[in-house]
C-alpha cells in the first residue's frame, strides 16, 4: 500500500468549502489515489510551493477570486519562477470575462475553465480535468522531483 507521502499531490486553491468538497468528491468518483492539499488563498498556495518545500504537485487547481493574494497573483508568481513554471496550473473560475481568460493564458495558465453552475456539471468537469492531468498527460516531473 502506498503511503500519503508517496502519492501524487494536487493543490486546490479554493476558499469556498462547497467548491472544495466538490473537488474532493470528484477525486473519489474518479477513483484517484492522490494527496489533496488545500490552499484557501493564492498566498497559501505560494507558501505550499515555497523554496523550502518539496511539494511539486501534479497539478494546481486555481480559483481566481480568493481573498488576499488572489489566484491571478499566484499564477503570475508560479509561472514567473524558474523552477515552479513547470507546475501545471488549471484555472477554475466563476468568471467568464474575456479579460480574465486572456490574463490567465498570457500569464501561463495551462487551461481555463468556467465553473458550471449546476453541481452535476461541475462534478463531471472536475472528474474529466483530474483524469486528464493525473492519468493522461506526461508531466515534466513527478512530485518532489526536480525537472
XYZ file of N, CA and C in Angstrom:
441
model
N 0.842 -1.191 0.000
C 0.000 0.000 0.000
C 0.880 1.245 0.000
N 0.480 2.242 -0.784
C 1.247 3.485 -0.874
C 0.929 4.370 0.320
N 1.946 5.031 0.843
C 1.745 5.968 1.939
C 1.333 7.314 1.364
N 0.806 8.181 2.232
C 0.372 9.510 1.779
C 1.531 10.244 1.118
N 2.745 10.108 1.671
C 3.876 10.842 1.107
C 4.284 10.336 -0.267
N 3.915 9.081 -0.617
C 4.281 8.561 -1.930
C 3.206 8.827 -2.985
N 2.075 9.363 -2.573
C 1.006 9.671 -3.513
C 1.319 10.945 -4.273
N 0.824 11.024 -5.493
C 0.932 12.276 -6.239
C 0.091 13.318 -5.526
N 0.494 14.548 -5.638
C -0.160 15.654 -4.934
C -0.841 16.584 -5.917
N -2.024 17.052 -5.519
C -2.659 18.174 -6.204
C -2.877 19.260 -5.159
N -2.740 20.489 -5.590
C -3.054 21.625 -4.724
C -4.327 22.250 -5.263
N -5.283 22.452 -4.366
C -6.553 23.065 -4.721
C -6.622 24.419 -4.029
N -6.593 25.473 -4.821
C -6.696 26.831 -4.285
C -8.165 27.214 -4.363
N -8.820 27.145 -3.218
C -10.272 27.328 -3.195
C -10.703 27.800 -1.810
N -11.339 28.972 -1.741
C -11.816 29.481 -0.457
C -13.245 29.046 -0.149
N -13.954 28.505 -1.116
C -15.326 28.034 -0.911
C -15.310 26.578 -0.441
N -15.871 26.334 0.748
C -15.949 24.961 1.258
C -16.755 24.073 0.314
N -17.832 24.608 -0.225
C -18.686 23.841 -1.131
C -17.928 23.419 -2.392
N -17.182 24.344 -2.986
C -16.427 24.011 -4.198
C -15.271 23.058 -3.890
N -14.631 23.226 -2.723
C -13.569 22.300 -2.340
C -14.141 20.899 -2.130
N -15.314 20.803 -1.507
C -15.956 19.498 -1.320
C -16.258 18.840 -2.667
N -16.625 19.638 -3.660
C -16.890 19.098 -4.996
C -15.608 18.525 -5.602
N -14.490 19.186 -5.394
C -13.209 18.655 -5.869
C -12.920 17.324 -5.178
N -13.107 17.268 -3.870
C -12.869 16.032 -3.120
C -13.762 14.903 -3.630
N -15.002 15.213 -3.927
C -15.918 14.208 -4.458
C -15.485 13.759 -5.849
N -14.980 14.684 -6.651
C -14.506 14.335 -7.996
C -13.310 13.388 -7.902
N -12.404 13.642 -6.966
C -11.254 12.752 -6.759
C -11.761 11.350 -6.425
N -12.724 11.282 -5.532
C -13.289 9.984 -5.125
C -13.980 9.288 -6.307
N -14.856 10.000 -7.007
C -15.605 9.410 -8.130
C -14.680 8.960 -9.263
N -13.558 9.664 -9.429
C -12.598 9.303 -10.484
C -11.724 8.120 -10.065
N -11.810 7.725 -8.797
C -11.016 6.604 -8.312
C -9.537 6.929 -8.191
N -9.221 8.182 -7.946
C -7.819 8.615 -7.877
C -7.285 8.502 -6.452
N -6.083 8.026 -6.339
C -5.374 7.988 -5.062
C -4.351 9.114 -5.102
N -4.730 10.267 -4.585
C -3.861 11.435 -4.598
C -3.902 12.115 -3.232
N -2.867 12.855 -2.948
C -2.796 13.686 -1.761
C -3.332 15.057 -2.150
N -4.451 15.465 -1.575
C -5.054 16.757 -1.891
C -4.651 17.761 -0.822
N -3.950 18.810 -1.237
C -3.554 19.895 -0.350
C -4.432 21.095 -0.676
N -5.091 21.643 0.344
C -5.940 22.812 0.121
C -5.209 24.083 0.512
N -5.339 25.086 -0.333
C -4.873 26.434 -0.037
C -6.092 27.339 -0.152
N -6.339 28.127 0.877
C -7.520 28.999 0.874
C -7.302 30.258 0.025
N -6.033 30.617 -0.194
C -5.710 31.815 -0.959
C -4.533 31.528 -1.886
N -4.318 32.418 -2.819
C -3.140 32.298 -3.669
C -1.859 32.375 -2.858
N -1.862 33.184 -1.808
C -0.698 33.284 -0.935
C -0.406 31.971 -0.227
N -1.464 31.285 0.224
C -1.283 29.969 0.857
C -0.679 28.979 -0.136
N -1.094 29.059 -1.382
C -0.550 28.185 -2.426
C 0.936 28.443 -2.604
N 1.311 29.709 -2.667
C 2.725 30.054 -2.830
C 3.531 29.564 -1.632
N 2.951 29.624 -0.441
C 3.627 29.096 0.747
C 3.855 27.584 0.615
N 2.831 26.860 0.117
C 2.972 25.410 -0.068
C 4.072 25.077 -1.072
N 4.235 25.939 -2.068
C 5.222 25.710 -3.116
C 6.563 26.383 -2.829
N 6.708 26.986 -1.652
C 7.879 27.778 -1.309
C 9.202 27.066 -1.501
N 10.259 27.851 -1.441
C 11.617 27.373 -1.716
C 12.020 26.187 -0.847
N 11.529 26.124 0.389
C 11.920 25.025 1.278
C 10.973 23.836 1.161
N 10.004 23.930 0.324
C 9.016 22.865 0.189
C 9.450 21.841 -0.848
N 9.178 20.584 -0.543
C 9.448 19.519 -1.506
C 8.225 19.236 -2.367
N 7.127 19.948 -2.119
C 5.902 19.692 -2.864
C 6.025 20.234 -4.284
N 5.932 19.344 -5.239
C 5.816 19.712 -6.642
C 4.602 18.952 -7.143
N 3.458 19.615 -7.124
C 2.213 18.922 -7.428
C 2.098 18.517 -8.893
N 1.286 17.503 -9.114
C 0.967 17.107 -10.486
C 0.194 18.226 -11.172
N -0.654 18.903 -10.402
C -1.453 19.997 -10.951
C -1.924 20.884 -9.799
N -2.086 22.163 -10.112
C -2.711 23.112 -9.195
C -4.039 23.504 -9.819
N -5.128 23.316 -9.071
C -6.438 23.808 -9.491
C -6.610 25.162 -8.813
N -6.667 26.227 -9.592
C -6.583 27.593 -9.077
C -7.879 28.370 -9.256
N -8.496 28.732 -8.132
C -9.605 29.677 -8.168
C -9.002 31.073 -8.276
N -9.572 31.919 -9.095
C -9.011 33.262 -9.269
C -9.356 34.212 -8.143
N -10.571 34.117 -7.640
C -11.086 35.128 -6.725
C -11.017 34.663 -5.280
N -9.804 34.706 -4.717
C -9.615 34.373 -3.314
C -9.195 35.638 -2.580
N -9.423 35.676 -1.270
C -9.017 36.865 -0.519
C -7.496 36.998 -0.453
N -7.041 38.195 -0.149
C -5.595 38.418 -0.029
C -4.927 38.278 -1.385
N -3.832 37.515 -1.416
C -3.164 37.235 -2.692
C -4.113 36.337 -3.485
N -4.627 36.863 -4.585
C -5.622 36.088 -5.332
C -4.956 35.141 -6.329
N -5.785 34.407 -7.043
C -5.278 33.428 -7.995
C -4.484 34.041 -9.131
N -4.831 35.245 -9.548
C -4.094 35.905 -10.632
C -2.643 36.154 -10.210
N -2.494 36.686 -8.995
C -1.149 36.975 -8.491
C -0.350 35.691 -8.287
N -1.010 34.664 -7.755
C -0.324 33.387 -7.529
C 0.084 32.753 -8.851
N -0.806 32.781 -9.832
C -0.494 32.236 -11.160
C 0.722 32.944 -11.748
N 0.723 34.265 -11.695
C 1.844 35.033 -12.243
C 3.147 34.700 -11.509
N 3.073 34.523 -10.196
C 4.273 34.200 -9.419
C 4.784 32.800 -9.758
N 3.881 31.845 -9.883
C 4.277 30.467 -10.217
C 4.931 30.430 -11.587
N 4.279 31.011 -12.563
C 4.782 30.938 -13.931
C 5.978 31.864 -14.167
N 6.198 32.796 -13.249
C 7.355 33.673 -13.349
C 8.585 33.142 -12.628
N 8.439 32.024 -11.936
C 9.544 31.423 -11.188
C 10.228 30.367 -12.053
N 11.555 30.375 -12.083
C 12.294 29.481 -12.982
C 12.080 28.001 -12.685
N 11.784 27.632 -11.450
C 11.533 26.232 -11.092
C 10.045 25.911 -11.162
N 9.235 26.774 -10.572
C 7.798 26.496 -10.465
C 7.051 26.605 -11.791
N 7.632 27.275 -12.767
C 6.907 27.482 -14.029
C 6.522 26.169 -14.704
N 7.177 25.074 -14.334
C 6.831 23.770 -14.905
C 5.580 23.155 -14.281
N 5.122 23.709 -13.154
C 3.922 23.201 -12.497
C 2.706 23.532 -13.361
N 1.880 22.531 -13.613
C 0.658 22.750 -14.394
C -0.383 23.454 -13.530
N -0.905 24.569 -14.040
C -1.922 25.333 -13.315
C -3.177 25.392 -14.174
N -4.262 24.865 -13.614
C -5.549 24.860 -14.288
C -6.476 25.791 -13.507
N -6.950 26.813 -14.166
C -7.802 27.807 -13.524
C -9.251 27.342 -13.577
N -9.919 27.461 -12.424
C -11.360 27.244 -12.307
C -11.940 28.514 -11.722
N -12.806 29.177 -12.459
C -13.342 30.453 -12.000
C -14.814 30.576 -12.361
N -15.518 31.381 -11.594
C -16.894 31.712 -11.964
C -16.902 32.767 -13.061
N -15.747 33.392 -13.286
C -15.658 34.465 -14.275
C -15.537 33.918 -15.695
N -16.420 34.420 -16.554
C -16.337 34.128 -17.978
C -15.882 35.383 -18.731
N -15.284 36.300 -17.999
C -14.823 37.569 -18.560
C -13.630 37.302 -19.490
N -13.707 37.737 -20.738
C -12.595 37.534 -21.672
C -11.274 38.121 -21.168
N -11.336 39.183 -20.380
C -10.101 39.777 -19.835
C -9.429 38.822 -18.842
N -10.232 38.130 -18.032
C -9.663 37.155 -17.096
C -9.025 35.997 -17.849
N -9.721 35.494 -18.847
C -9.162 34.389 -19.647
C -7.862 34.817 -20.317
N -7.881 35.992 -20.937
C -6.686 36.482 -21.628
C -5.528 36.656 -20.652
N -5.803 37.237 -19.479
C -4.751 37.414 -18.479
C -4.156 36.069 -18.083
N -5.018 35.108 -17.785
C -4.532 33.807 -17.304
C -3.686 33.096 -18.355
N -4.143 33.074 -19.584
C -3.347 32.416 -20.618
C -2.038 33.166 -20.879
N -2.083 34.494 -20.855
C -0.851 35.274 -21.044
C 0.127 35.035 -19.898
N -0.404 34.782 -18.700
C 0.449 34.536 -17.533
C 0.975 33.105 -17.503
N 0.450 32.237 -18.381
C 0.985 30.884 -18.468
C 0.073 29.779 -17.977
N -1.202 30.081 -17.724
C -2.131 29.024 -17.293
C -2.157 27.913 -18.339
N -2.250 26.687 -17.870
C -2.311 25.545 -18.780
C -3.716 25.307 -19.304
N -4.721 25.777 -18.574
C -6.114 25.667 -19.010
C -6.956 26.627 -18.179
N -8.119 26.979 -18.707
C -9.053 27.867 -18.018
C -10.441 27.278 -18.173
N -11.129 27.068 -17.054
C -12.483 26.531 -17.076
C -13.401 27.442 -16.269
N -14.580 27.681 -16.799
C -15.609 28.398 -16.064
C -16.385 27.356 -15.262
N -16.499 27.598 -13.959
C -17.204 26.658 -13.085
C -18.675 26.601 -13.496
N -19.146 25.404 -13.821
C -20.577 25.279 -14.128
C -21.421 25.576 -12.890
N -22.589 26.097 -13.106
C -23.496 26.432 -12.002
C -24.123 25.171 -11.418
N -24.507 24.252 -12.262
C -25.158 23.015 -11.798
C -24.122 22.056 -11.228
N -24.398 21.527 -10.045
C -23.479 20.610 -9.368
C -23.068 19.422 -10.248
N -24.003 18.711 -10.890
C -23.573 17.547 -11.684
C -22.595 17.919 -12.798
N -22.803 19.078 -13.412
C -21.904 19.533 -14.476
C -20.525 19.909 -13.912
N -20.533 20.569 -12.756
C -19.279 20.951 -12.094
C -18.491 19.701 -11.705
N -19.180 18.733 -11.113
C -18.539 17.481 -10.706
C -17.944 16.762 -11.912
N -18.691 16.650 -12.993
C -18.202 15.939 -14.175
C -17.009 16.643 -14.804
N -17.051 17.970 -14.856
C -15.913 18.715 -15.400
C -14.660 18.451 -14.566
N -14.802 18.478 -13.255
C -13.652 18.214 -12.387
C -13.125 16.792 -12.572
N -14.001 15.829 -12.679
C -13.569 14.442 -12.922
C -12.774 14.370 -14.218
N -13.307 14.964 -15.274
C -12.629 14.946 -16.577
C -11.255 15.614 -16.504
N -11.187 16.771 -15.858
C -9.920 17.507 -15.745
C -8.911 16.717 -14.920
N -9.339 16.184 -13.791
C -8.423 15.423 -12.941
C -7.906 14.171 -13.643
N -8.780 13.462 -14.321
C -8.330 12.269 -15.056
C -7.332 12.652 -16.153
N -7.598 13.756 -16.828
C -6.689 14.208 -17.877
C -5.307 14.497 -17.302
N -5.239 15.330 -16.261
C -3.949 15.767 -15.731
C -3.236 14.687 -14.923
N -3.984 13.748 -14.347
C -3.349 12.734 -13.497
C -3.172 11.384 -14.182
N -3.894 11.134 -15.253
C -3.802 9.830 -15.923
C -3.362 9.898 -17.379
N -3.624 10.997 -18.060
C -3.392 11.052 -19.497
C -2.115 11.795 -19.900
N -1.773 12.837 -19.159
C -0.674 13.712 -19.527
C 0.645 13.208 -18.941
N 1.703 13.307 -19.713
C 3.037 13.065 -19.186
C 3.577 14.408 -18.715
N 3.781 14.502 -17.404
C 4.201 15.764 -16.797
C 5.722 15.890 -16.817
N 6.241 17.125 -16.698
C 7.695 17.320 -16.765
C 8.450 16.683 -15.604
N 7.803 16.494 -14.485
C 8.447 15.824 -13.337
C 7.363 15.282 -12.423
N 7.748 14.359 -11.581
C 6.834 13.809 -10.596
C 6.977 14.579 -9.300
N 6.008 14.410 -8.387
C 6.034 15.104 -7.101
C 7.395 14.982 -6.439
N 7.929 16.109 -5.993
C 9.166 16.124 -5.229
C 10.417 15.974 -6.065
N 10.299 15.697 -7.334
C 11.478 15.510 -8.177
C 11.769 16.782 -8.952
N 12.988 17.031 -9.189
C 13.390 18.215 -9.956
C 13.153 17.979 -11.432
N 13.083 19.060 -12.137
C 12.893 18.973 -13.582
C 14.137 18.428 -14.233
